[in-house]
Amino acid sequence: MDNLKEVYILRAKKFRAKKRLGQNFLIEPSILDCIVSNVDNNDVVLEIGPGLGFLTEKLVNTAKKVSAVELDEDAIKVLEKSLGWHENFKLIHADILKTNLKDIFNEEYKNGQKIKVVANIPYYITSPIIVHLLGEIDEICNENRGMIDEIILMVQYEVAKRIIADENSQNKEYGMLSILSQFWADCSIIKNVPKKCFFPSPKVDSAILKIKINDKPRCEITPYLRKTIKAAFLGRRKNIKNSLLNAGFKNVEDAIKEAGFDIQIRGEKLSINDFCKLSKTLYKYSDANNMAIKKG
């Protein structure tokens, strides 16, 4: 195993990693094996950011089919040379944020077949990629999310804690990213990954996340849901009443009381179900207020 790690390090040293693309290559065989253990021979896999192909080499020997999306032209050349001959492998030179999954997996899309996403991505685009794969919380029909069964995602450890956080979490980890990730999925940390497992070594530790997509949202979606959540977390130091007033909501105090919450509570103490309940009541009061204005 140590010999294989040395091989990965030597291969990585020959490649000029690009800081602007956030390239840190995973070179620890045991961590690569941990990721691949979540894939079986019936899986159709999308790998985002294969880099030099250390993980890809294991995926093509495990999964039924692997399609990899890579942005870096230099990495594309390496991947074509080392993996281009695999019959079950397809390499796509593209930006994943500008790519729809049905364009990659057209046959699977037509047949309603789910895919598995594996991604060791630049940390600065974690949130945009999650939005791209899952859609917004109030987006009932999202083609990308509809195609995915599960996402195995390598992220910065502190971000992983934010993704799995809830209203009982400490250190202000719970927020928009938590709700965005969990509204359509179950999220859990599979394994912590020290920074020494990468080359070049990043400044922070990482974690492997499992995001299991659900067929239904966590709770009922209302017209004001996203606006309510956004308002609550934009004013973390403010109570929910003031946060909602600053966001332009009407009849806030009455709505909060009817929903069963203390007007002094802060947004980070409300669960996803609480936000659904509150947004529904806010919409009701807004609708009633609009009707009163029209009648007047």
PDB file of C-alpha atoms in Angstrom:
ATOM      1  CA  MET A   1       0.000   0.000   0.000  1.00  0.00           C
ATOM      2  CA  ASP A   2       2.857   2.361   0.841  1.00  0.00           C
ATOM      3  CA  ASN A   3       4.461   1.567  -2.511  1.00  0.00           C
ATOM      4  CA  LEU A   4       1.252   2.526  -4.302  1.00  0.00           C
ATOM      5  CA  LYS A   5       1.130   5.799  -2.405  1.00  0.00           C
ATOM      6  CA  GLU A   6       4.676   6.540  -3.513  1.00  0.00           C
ATOM      7  CA  VAL A   7       3.652   5.866  -7.111  1.00  0.00           C
ATOM      8  CA  TYR A   8       0.773   8.351  -6.770  1.00  0.00           C
ATOM      9  CA  ILE A   9       3.092  10.975  -5.262  1.00  0.00           C
ATOM     10  CA  LEU A  10       5.598  10.584  -8.091  1.00  0.00           C
ATOM     11  CA  ARG A  11       2.840  10.906 -10.683  1.00  0.00           C
ATOM     12  CA  ALA A  12       1.463  13.970  -8.920  1.00  0.00           C
ATOM     13  CA  LYS A  13       4.892  15.590  -8.731  1.00  0.00           C
ATOM     14  CA  LYS A  14       5.263  15.325 -12.503  1.00  0.00           C
ATOM     15  CA  PHE A  15       2.049  17.307 -12.930  1.00  0.00           C
ATOM     16  CA  ARG A  16       1.936  21.026 -12.215  1.00  0.00           C
ATOM     17  CA  ALA A  17      -1.080  21.421  -9.936  1.00  0.00           C
ATOM     18  CA  LYS A  18      -3.046  24.611 -10.514  1.00  0.00           C
ATOM     19  CA  LYS A  19      -3.951  26.611  -7.423  1.00  0.00           C
ATOM     20  CA  ARG A  20      -6.619  28.525  -9.340  1.00  0.00           C
ATOM     21  CA  LEU A  21      -8.439  25.222  -9.919  1.00  0.00           C
ATOM     22  CA  GLY A  22      -7.972  24.082  -6.334  1.00  0.00           C
ATOM     23  CA  GLN A  23      -6.066  20.953  -7.395  1.00  0.00           C
ATOM     24  CA  ASN A  24      -4.991  18.736  -4.488  1.00  0.00           C
ATOM     25  CA  PHE A  25      -4.720  15.097  -5.552  1.00  0.00           C
ATOM     26  CA  LEU A  26      -5.844  12.331  -3.215  1.00  0.00           C
ATOM     27  CA  ILE A  27      -2.862   9.977  -2.889  1.00  0.00           C
ATOM     28  CA  GLU A  28      -3.812   7.796   0.094  1.00  0.00           C
ATOM     29  CA  PRO A  29      -4.829   4.311  -1.211  1.00  0.00           C
ATOM     30  CA  SER A  30      -6.919   3.447   1.862  1.00  0.00           C
ATOM     31  CA  ILE A  31      -9.051   6.579   1.401  1.00  0.00           C
ATOM     32  CA  LEU A  32      -9.449   5.869  -2.313  1.00  0.00           C
ATOM     33  CA  ASP A  33     -10.582   2.343  -1.405  1.00  0.00           C
ATOM     34  CA  CYS A  34     -13.024   3.759   1.149  1.00  0.00           C
ATOM     35  CA  ILE A  35     -14.674   5.863  -1.555  1.00  0.00           C
ATOM     36  CA  VAL A  36     -14.812   2.985  -4.035  1.00  0.00           C
ATOM     37  CA  SER A  37     -16.353   0.686  -1.400  1.00  0.00           C
ATOM     38  CA  ASN A  38     -19.552   2.701  -1.880  1.00  0.00           C
ATOM     39  CA  VAL A  39     -19.714   1.612  -5.554  1.00  0.00           C
ATOM     40  CA  ASP A  40     -20.638  -1.802  -6.958  1.00  0.00           C
ATOM     41  CA  ASN A  41     -20.546  -3.447 -10.381  1.00  0.00           C
ATOM     42  CA  ASN A  42     -24.122  -2.437 -11.215  1.00  0.00           C
ATOM     43  CA  ASP A  43     -23.533   1.282 -10.696  1.00  0.00           C
ATOM     44  CA  VAL A  44     -23.399   3.906 -13.424  1.00  0.00           C
ATOM     45  CA  VAL A  45     -21.029   6.541 -12.054  1.00  0.00           C
ATOM     46  CA  LEU A  46     -20.390  10.196 -12.742  1.00  0.00           C
ATOM     47  CA  GLU A  47     -17.003  11.302 -11.433  1.00  0.00           C
ATOM     48  CA  ILE A  48     -16.569  15.049 -11.075  1.00  0.00           C
ATOM     49  CA  GLY A  49     -12.987  16.297 -11.241  1.00  0.00           C
ATOM     50  CA  PRO A  50     -11.010  13.072 -11.834  1.00  0.00           C
ATOM     51  CA  GLY A  51      -7.718  14.988 -11.879  1.00  0.00           C
ATOM     52  CA  LEU A  52      -4.902  12.526 -12.565  1.00  0.00           C
ATOM     53  CA  GLY A  53      -7.223   9.533 -12.386  1.00  0.00           C
ATOM     54  CA  PHE A  54      -6.084   7.803  -9.185  1.00  0.00           C
ATOM     55  CA  LEU A  55      -9.689   7.270  -8.080  1.00  0.00           C
ATOM     56  CA  THR A  56     -10.897   6.798 -11.648  1.00  0.00           C
ATOM     57  CA  GLU A  57      -8.572   3.819 -12.129  1.00  0.00           C
ATOM     58  CA  LYS A  58     -10.313   2.063  -9.261  1.00  0.00           C
ATOM     59  CA  LEU A  59     -13.803   3.110 -10.341  1.00  0.00           C
ATOM     60  CA  VAL A  60     -13.500   1.702 -13.870  1.00  0.00           C
ATOM     61  CA  ASN A  61     -12.530  -1.658 -12.374  1.00  0.00           C
ATOM     62  CA  THR A  62     -15.536  -1.630 -10.068  1.00  0.00           C
ATOM     63  CA  ALA A  63     -18.503   0.149 -11.677  1.00  0.00           C
ATOM     64  CA  LYS A  64     -20.546  -0.850 -14.685  1.00  0.00           C
ATOM     65  CA  LYS A  65     -19.915   2.486 -16.392  1.00  0.00           C
ATOM     66  CA  VAL A  66     -17.906   5.599 -15.495  1.00  0.00           C
ATOM     67  CA  SER A  67     -18.241   9.028 -17.092  1.00  0.00           C
ATOM     68  CA  ALA A  68     -15.766  11.634 -15.824  1.00  0.00           C
ATOM     69  CA  VAL A  69     -16.100  15.406 -16.237  1.00  0.00           C
ATOM     70  CA  GLU A  70     -12.818  17.321 -16.078  1.00  0.00           C
ATOM     71  CA  LEU A  71     -12.196  21.022 -16.762  1.00  0.00           C
ATOM     72  CA  ASP A  72      -8.373  21.103 -16.876  1.00  0.00           C
ATOM     73  CA  GLU A  73      -6.925  20.512 -20.351  1.00  0.00           C
ATOM     74  CA  ASP A  74      -3.626  19.195 -18.987  1.00  0.00           C
ATOM     75  CA  ALA A  75      -5.419  16.665 -16.795  1.00  0.00           C
ATOM     76  CA  ILE A  76      -7.511  15.625 -19.805  1.00  0.00           C
ATOM     77  CA  LYS A  77      -4.322  14.659 -21.673  1.00  0.00           C
ATOM     78  CA  VAL A  78      -3.147  12.525 -18.752  1.00  0.00           C
ATOM     79  CA  LEU A  79      -6.520  10.822 -18.400  1.00  0.00           C
ATOM     80  CA  GLU A  80      -6.807  10.081 -22.119  1.00  0.00           C
ATOM     81  CA  LYS A  81      -3.412   8.405 -22.070  1.00  0.00           C
ATOM     82  CA  SER A  82      -3.921   6.348 -18.924  1.00  0.00           C
ATOM     83  CA  LEU A  83      -7.625   5.490 -19.099  1.00  0.00           C
ATOM     84  CA  GLY A  84      -8.853   6.139 -22.635  1.00  0.00           C
ATOM     85  CA  TRP A  85      -8.679   2.460 -23.582  1.00  0.00           C
ATOM     86  CA  HIS A  86     -11.286   1.301 -21.011  1.00  0.00           C
ATOM     87  CA  GLU A  87     -14.539   0.331 -22.749  1.00  0.00           C
ATOM     88  CA  ASN A  88     -16.678   1.359 -19.779  1.00  0.00           C
ATOM     89  CA  PHE A  89     -15.034   4.782 -19.460  1.00  0.00           C
ATOM     90  CA  LYS A  90     -16.055   8.089 -21.029  1.00  0.00           C
ATOM     91  CA  LEU A  91     -14.110  11.328 -20.549  1.00  0.00           C
ATOM     92  CA  ILE A  92     -15.840  14.669 -20.948  1.00  0.00           C
ATOM     93  CA  HIS A  93     -13.908  17.932 -21.151  1.00  0.00           C
ATOM     94  CA  ALA A  94     -16.380  20.362 -19.606  1.00  0.00           C
ATOM     95  CA  ASP A  95     -17.347  22.509 -16.647  1.00  0.00           C
ATOM     96  CA  ILE A  96     -19.721  20.435 -14.506  1.00  0.00           C
ATOM     97  CA  LEU A  97     -21.578  23.595 -13.453  1.00  0.00           C
ATOM     98  CA  LYS A  98     -22.517  24.129 -17.106  1.00  0.00           C
ATOM     99  CA  THR A  99     -23.344  20.484 -17.788  1.00  0.00           C
ATOM    100  CA  ASN A 100     -26.692  18.741 -17.363  1.00  0.00           C
ATOM    101  CA  LEU A 101     -26.570  15.095 -16.342  1.00  0.00           C
ATOM    102  CA  LYS A 102     -29.091  13.998 -18.958  1.00  0.00           C
ATOM    103  CA  ASP A 103     -26.669  15.180 -21.670  1.00  0.00           C
ATOM    104  CA  ILE A 104     -24.042  12.786 -20.296  1.00  0.00           C
ATOM    105  CA  PHE A 105     -26.368   9.916 -19.456  1.00  0.00           C
ATOM    106  CA  ASN A 106     -28.984  10.213 -22.172  1.00  0.00           C
ATOM    107  CA  GLU A 107     -29.763   6.506 -22.267  1.00  0.00           C
ATOM    108  CA  GLU A 108     -30.104   6.321 -18.482  1.00  0.00           C
ATOM    109  CA  TYR A 109     -32.290   9.450 -18.508  1.00  0.00           C
ATOM    110  CA  LYS A 110     -34.681   7.911 -21.022  1.00  0.00           C
ATOM    111  CA  ASN A 111     -34.840   4.648 -19.045  1.00  0.00           C
ATOM    112  CA  GLY A 112     -35.264   6.345 -15.689  1.00  0.00           C
ATOM    113  CA  GLN A 113     -32.065   4.765 -14.380  1.00  0.00           C
ATOM    114  CA  LYS A 114     -30.399   6.414 -11.381  1.00  0.00           C
ATOM    115  CA  ILE A 115     -26.685   7.201 -11.292  1.00  0.00           C
ATOM    116  CA  LYS A 116     -24.128   7.561  -8.517  1.00  0.00           C
ATOM    117  CA  VAL A 117     -21.984  10.688  -8.306  1.00  0.00           C
ATOM    118  CA  VAL A 118     -18.425  10.550  -6.942  1.00  0.00           C
ATOM    119  CA  ALA A 119     -16.605  13.843  -6.554  1.00  0.00           C
ATOM    120  CA  ASN A 120     -13.317  15.079  -5.129  1.00  0.00           C
ATOM    121  CA  ILE A 121     -13.896  18.695  -6.004  1.00  0.00           C
ATOM    122  CA  PRO A 122     -12.199  22.077  -5.445  1.00  0.00           C
ATOM    123  CA  TYR A 123     -13.591  23.265  -2.132  1.00  0.00           C
ATOM    124  CA  TYR A 124     -14.405  26.752  -3.351  1.00  0.00           C
ATOM    125  CA  ILE A 125     -17.172  25.390  -5.578  1.00  0.00           C
ATOM    126  CA  THR A 126     -18.745  22.983  -3.057  1.00  0.00           C
ATOM    127  CA  SER A 127     -21.948  24.985  -2.619  1.00  0.00           C
ATOM    128  CA  PRO A 128     -22.461  25.695  -6.351  1.00  0.00           C
ATOM    129  CA  ILE A 129     -21.989  21.998  -7.162  1.00  0.00           C
ATOM    130  CA  ILE A 130     -24.493  20.931  -4.485  1.00  0.00           C
ATOM    131  CA  VAL A 131     -27.015  23.417  -5.883  1.00  0.00           C
ATOM    132  CA  HIS A 132     -26.314  22.164  -9.405  1.00  0.00           C
ATOM    133  CA  LEU A 133     -26.846  18.527  -8.425  1.00  0.00           C
ATOM    134  CA  LEU A 134     -29.741  18.930  -5.979  1.00  0.00           C
ATOM    135  CA  GLY A 135     -31.461  22.085  -7.190  1.00  0.00           C
ATOM    136  CA  GLU A 136     -32.867  24.769  -4.902  1.00  0.00           C
ATOM    137  CA  ILE A 137     -34.901  23.667  -1.884  1.00  0.00           C
ATOM    138  CA  ASP A 138     -38.195  24.832  -3.415  1.00  0.00           C
ATOM    139  CA  GLU A 139     -37.465  23.363  -6.851  1.00  0.00           C
ATOM    140  CA  ILE A 140     -39.895  20.446  -6.929  1.00  0.00           C
ATOM    141  CA  CYS A 141     -38.795  19.013 -10.260  1.00  0.00           C
ATOM    142  CA  ASN A 142     -35.058  19.091 -10.927  1.00  0.00           C
ATOM    143  CA  GLU A 143     -33.694  16.879 -13.721  1.00  0.00           C
ATOM    144  CA  ASN A 144     -30.228  16.496 -12.205  1.00  0.00           C
ATOM    145  CA  ARG A 145     -31.528  15.503  -8.784  1.00  0.00           C
ATOM    146  CA  GLY A 146     -34.078  13.207 -10.391  1.00  0.00           C
ATOM    147  CA  MET A 147     -31.269  11.193 -11.985  1.00  0.00           C
ATOM    148  CA  ILE A 148     -29.143  10.757  -8.857  1.00  0.00           C
ATOM    149  CA  ASP A 149     -29.374   7.976  -6.303  1.00  0.00           C
ATOM    150  CA  GLU A 150     -26.393   8.932  -4.171  1.00  0.00           C
ATOM    151  CA  ILE A 151     -23.472  11.368  -4.014  1.00  0.00           C
ATOM    152  CA  ILE A 152     -20.117  10.490  -2.453  1.00  0.00           C
ATOM    153  CA  LEU A 153     -18.427  13.833  -1.976  1.00  0.00           C
ATOM    154  CA  MET A 154     -15.027  14.882  -0.633  1.00  0.00           C
ATOM    155  CA  VAL A 155     -15.274  18.280   1.039  1.00  0.00           C
ATOM    156  CA  GLN A 156     -13.426  20.415   3.564  1.00  0.00           C
ATOM    157  CA  TYR A 157     -14.076  19.038   7.064  1.00  0.00           C
ATOM    158  CA  GLU A 158     -15.557  22.294   8.370  1.00  0.00           C
ATOM    159  CA  VAL A 159     -17.920  22.387   5.390  1.00  0.00           C
ATOM    160  CA  ALA A 160     -18.906  18.757   6.012  1.00  0.00           C
ATOM    161  CA  LYS A 161     -19.934  19.702   9.547  1.00  0.00           C
ATOM    162  CA  ARG A 162     -22.055  22.527   8.151  1.00  0.00           C
ATOM    163  CA  ILE A 163     -23.737  20.222   5.654  1.00  0.00           C
ATOM    164  CA  ILE A 164     -24.825  17.670   8.287  1.00  0.00           C
ATOM    165  CA  ALA A 165     -25.659  20.249  10.998  1.00  0.00           C
ATOM    166  CA  ASP A 166     -29.132  20.818  12.426  1.00  0.00           C
ATOM    167  CA  GLU A 167     -30.786  23.233  14.836  1.00  0.00           C
ATOM    168  CA  ASN A 168     -29.084  21.508  17.783  1.00  0.00           C
ATOM    169  CA  SER A 169     -25.578  21.951  16.412  1.00  0.00           C
ATOM    170  CA  GLN A 170     -23.113  24.350  17.987  1.00  0.00           C
ATOM    171  CA  ASN A 171     -20.624  26.926  16.679  1.00  0.00           C
ATOM    172  CA  LYS A 172     -23.073  28.330  14.141  1.00  0.00           C
ATOM    173  CA  GLU A 173     -22.600  25.378  11.769  1.00  0.00           C
ATOM    174  CA  TYR A 174     -26.300  25.148  10.915  1.00  0.00           C
ATOM    175  CA  GLY A 175     -27.374  27.409   8.073  1.00  0.00           C
ATOM    176  CA  MET A 176     -28.503  27.717   4.473  1.00  0.00           C
ATOM    177  CA  LEU A 177     -26.053  25.060   3.253  1.00  0.00           C
ATOM    178  CA  SER A 178     -27.351  22.596   5.858  1.00  0.00           C
ATOM    179  CA  ILE A 179     -30.951  23.022   4.742  1.00  0.00           C
ATOM    180  CA  LEU A 180     -30.070  23.074   1.046  1.00  0.00           C
ATOM    181  CA  SER A 181     -28.225  19.766   1.385  1.00  0.00           C
ATOM    182  CA  GLN A 182     -30.719  18.032   3.665  1.00  0.00           C
ATOM    183  CA  PHE A 183     -34.026  19.199   2.218  1.00  0.00           C
ATOM    184  CA  TRP A 184     -33.976  16.531  -0.505  1.00  0.00           C
ATOM    185  CA  ALA A 185     -31.419  14.134   0.975  1.00  0.00           C
ATOM    186  CA  ASP A 186     -29.973  12.351   3.997  1.00  0.00           C
ATOM    187  CA  CYS A 187     -26.399  13.516   4.684  1.00  0.00           C
ATOM    188  CA  SER A 188     -23.733  11.793   6.759  1.00  0.00           C
ATOM    189  CA  ILE A 189     -19.958  11.815   7.186  1.00  0.00           C
ATOM    190  CA  ILE A 190     -18.371   8.511   6.141  1.00  0.00           C
ATOM    191  CA  LYS A 191     -14.786   9.266   7.105  1.00  0.00           C
ATOM    192  CA  ASN A 192     -12.517  12.113   8.141  1.00  0.00           C
ATOM    193  CA  VAL A 193      -9.529  12.628   5.836  1.00  0.00           C
ATOM    194  CA  PRO A 194      -6.310  14.296   7.107  1.00  0.00           C
ATOM    195  CA  LYS A 195      -4.638  16.863   4.858  1.00  0.00           C
ATOM    196  CA  LYS A 196      -1.558  14.628   4.567  1.00  0.00           C
ATOM    197  CA  CYS A 197      -3.626  12.321   2.322  1.00  0.00           C
ATOM    198  CA  PHE A 198      -3.326  14.846  -0.522  1.00  0.00           C
ATOM    199  CA  PHE A 199      -0.552  16.148  -2.745  1.00  0.00           C
ATOM    200  CA  PRO A 200      -0.001  19.029  -2.714  1.00  0.00           C
ATOM    201  CA  SER A 201      -1.203  19.007   0.885  1.00  0.00           C
ATOM    202  CA  PRO A 202      -4.003  21.542   1.522  1.00  0.00           C
ATOM    203  CA  LYS A 203      -4.112  23.698   4.643  1.00  0.00           C
ATOM    204  CA  VAL A 204      -7.232  21.984   6.018  1.00  0.00           C
ATOM    205  CA  ASP A 205      -8.515  18.487   6.730  1.00  0.00           C
ATOM    206  CA  SER A 206     -11.317  16.963   4.694  1.00  0.00           C
ATOM    207  CA  ALA A 207     -14.183  14.498   5.033  1.00  0.00           C
ATOM    208  CA  ILE A 208     -16.022  12.053   2.796  1.00  0.00           C
ATOM    209  CA  LEU A 209     -19.749  12.740   2.748  1.00  0.00           C
ATOM    210  CA  LYS A 210     -22.603  10.507   1.663  1.00  0.00           C
ATOM    211  CA  ILE A 211     -25.651  12.348   0.318  1.00  0.00           C
ATOM    212  CA  LYS A 212     -28.522   9.908  -0.235  1.00  0.00           C
ATOM    213  CA  ILE A 213     -31.239  11.448  -2.401  1.00  0.00           C
ATOM    214  CA  ASN A 214     -34.867  11.055  -1.326  1.00  0.00           C
ATOM    215  CA  ASP A 215     -37.888  10.934  -3.615  1.00  0.00           C
ATOM    216  CA  LYS A 216     -39.728  13.526  -1.542  1.00  0.00           C
ATOM    217  CA  PRO A 217     -38.688  16.786   0.159  1.00  0.00           C
ATOM    218  CA  ARG A 218     -38.250  16.952   3.919  1.00  0.00           C
ATOM    219  CA  CYS A 219     -41.585  18.751   4.282  1.00  0.00           C
ATOM    220  CA  GLU A 220     -44.239  20.702   2.367  1.00  0.00           C
ATOM    221  CA  ILE A 221     -42.913  23.422   0.077  1.00  0.00           C
ATOM    222  CA  THR A 222     -44.648  26.791   0.386  1.00  0.00           C
ATOM    223  CA  PRO A 223     -44.265  29.917  -1.792  1.00  0.00           C
ATOM    224  CA  TYR A 224     -42.373  31.721   1.004  1.00  0.00           C
ATOM    225  CA  LEU A 225     -40.105  28.878   2.111  1.00  0.00           C
ATOM    226  CA  ARG A 226     -36.813  29.955   0.536  1.00  0.00           C
ATOM    227  CA  LYS A 227     -37.421  33.604   1.377  1.00  0.00           C
ATOM    228  CA  THR A 228     -38.153  32.725   5.019  1.00  0.00           C
ATOM    229  CA  ILE A 229     -34.995  30.626   5.422  1.00  0.00           C
ATOM    230  CA  LYS A 230     -32.811  33.204   3.703  1.00  0.00           C
ATOM    231  CA  ALA A 231     -34.167  35.974   5.929  1.00  0.00           C
ATOM    232  CA  ALA A 232     -33.510  33.960   9.093  1.00  0.00           C
ATOM    233  CA  PHE A 233     -29.861  33.267   8.306  1.00  0.00           C
ATOM    234  CA  LEU A 234     -29.021  36.705   6.936  1.00  0.00           C
ATOM    235  CA  GLY A 235     -29.618  38.066  10.427  1.00  0.00           C
ATOM    236  CA  ARG A 236     -28.016  35.457  12.690  1.00  0.00           C
ATOM    237  CA  ARG A 237     -27.691  37.816  15.658  1.00  0.00           C
ATOM    238  CA  LYS A 238     -31.275  38.968  15.322  1.00  0.00           C
ATOM    239  CA  ASN A 239     -34.395  37.235  16.558  1.00  0.00           C
ATOM    240  CA  ILE A 240     -36.709  35.744  13.975  1.00  0.00           C
ATOM    241  CA  LYS A 241     -39.198  38.627  14.283  1.00  0.00           C
ATOM    242  CA  ASN A 242     -36.661  41.305  13.339  1.00  0.00           C
ATOM    243  CA  SER A 243     -35.093  39.132  10.637  1.00  0.00           C
ATOM    244  CA  LEU A 244     -38.452  38.652   8.940  1.00  0.00           C
ATOM    245  CA  LEU A 245     -39.419  42.324   9.286  1.00  0.00           C
ATOM    246  CA  ASN A 246     -36.117  43.344   7.679  1.00  0.00           C
ATOM    247  CA  ALA A 247     -36.908  40.990   4.789  1.00  0.00           C
ATOM    248  CA  GLY A 248     -40.207  42.758   4.145  1.00  0.00           C
ATOM    249  CA  PHE A 249     -42.677  40.265   5.610  1.00  0.00           C
ATOM    250  CA  LYS A 250     -46.014  41.579   6.921  1.00  0.00           C
ATOM    251  CA  ASN A 251     -47.960  40.688  10.092  1.00  0.00           C
ATOM    252  CA  VAL A 252     -44.823  38.977  11.337  1.00  0.00           C
ATOM    253  CA  GLU A 253     -45.583  38.817  15.059  1.00  0.00           C
ATOM    254  CA  ASP A 254     -49.052  37.336  14.506  1.00  0.00           C
ATOM    255  CA  ALA A 255     -47.702  34.777  12.061  1.00  0.00           C
ATOM    256  CA  ILE A 256     -44.891  33.685  14.395  1.00  0.00           C
ATOM    257  CA  LYS A 257     -47.263  33.285  17.331  1.00  0.00           C
ATOM    258  CA  GLU A 258     -49.793  31.313  15.298  1.00  0.00           C
ATOM    259  CA  ALA A 259     -47.008  29.014  14.102  1.00  0.00           C
ATOM    260  CA  GLY A 260     -46.226  28.344  17.765  1.00  0.00           C
ATOM    261  CA  PHE A 261     -42.815  30.031  18.108  1.00  0.00           C
ATOM    262  CA  ASP A 262     -41.402  32.618  20.469  1.00  0.00           C
ATOM    263  CA  ILE A 263     -40.829  35.915  18.639  1.00  0.00           C
ATOM    264  CA  GLN A 264     -37.406  36.135  20.316  1.00  0.00           C
ATOM    265  CA  ILE A 265     -36.136  32.820  18.927  1.00  0.00           C
ATOM    266  CA  ARG A 266     -33.290  32.974  16.412  1.00  0.00           C
ATOM    267  CA  GLY A 267     -33.469  31.354  13.001  1.00  0.00           C
ATOM    268  CA  GLU A 268     -30.645  28.881  13.673  1.00  0.00           C
ATOM    269  CA  LYS A 269     -32.804  27.280  16.384  1.00  0.00           C
ATOM    270  CA  LEU A 270     -35.567  26.382  13.923  1.00  0.00           C
ATOM    271  CA  SER A 271     -35.578  22.957  12.264  1.00  0.00           C
ATOM    272  CA  ILE A 272     -36.354  22.383   8.603  1.00  0.00           C
ATOM    273  CA  ASN A 273     -39.897  21.375   9.577  1.00  0.00           C
ATOM    274  CA  ASP A 274     -40.184  24.520  11.689  1.00  0.00           C
ATOM    275  CA  PHE A 275     -39.261  26.672   8.690  1.00  0.00           C
ATOM    276  CA  CYS A 276     -41.875  24.924   6.574  1.00  0.00           C
ATOM    277  CA  LYS A 277     -44.513  25.566   9.230  1.00  0.00           C
ATOM    278  CA  LEU A 278     -43.496  29.193   9.703  1.00  0.00           C
ATOM    279  CA  SER A 279     -43.325  29.968   5.982  1.00  0.00           C
ATOM    280  CA  LYS A 280     -46.787  28.494   5.516  1.00  0.00           C
ATOM    281  CA  THR A 281     -48.184  30.779   8.212  1.00  0.00           C
ATOM    282  CA  LEU A 282     -46.342  33.812   6.848  1.00  0.00           C
ATOM    283  CA  TYR A 283     -47.822  33.130   3.431  1.00  0.00           C
ATOM    284  CA  LYS A 284     -51.278  32.808   4.951  1.00  0.00           C
ATOM    285  CA  TYR A 285     -50.975  36.174   6.688  1.00  0.00           C
ATOM    286  CA  SER A 286     -49.506  37.818   3.611  1.00  0.00           C
ATOM    287  CA  ASP A 287     -52.339  36.459   1.493  1.00  0.00           C
ATOM    288  CA  ALA A 288     -54.910  37.650   4.036  1.00  0.00           C
ATOM    289  CA  ASN A 289     -53.279  41.062   4.099  1.00  0.00           C
ATOM    290  CA  ASN A 290     -53.332  41.316   0.304  1.00  0.00           C
ATOM    291  CA  MET A 291     -57.001  40.357   0.242  1.00  0.00           C
ATOM    292  CA  ALA A 292     -57.784  43.047   2.820  1.00  0.00           C
ATOM    293  CA  ILE A 293     -55.961  45.648   0.733  1.00  0.00           C
ATOM    294  CA  LYS A 294     -57.880  44.607  -2.380  1.00  0.00           C
ATOM    295  CA  LYS A 295     -61.210  44.816  -0.548  1.00  0.00           C
ATOM    296  CA  GLY A 296     -60.299  48.216   0.908  1.00  0.00           C
TER     297      GLY A 296
END
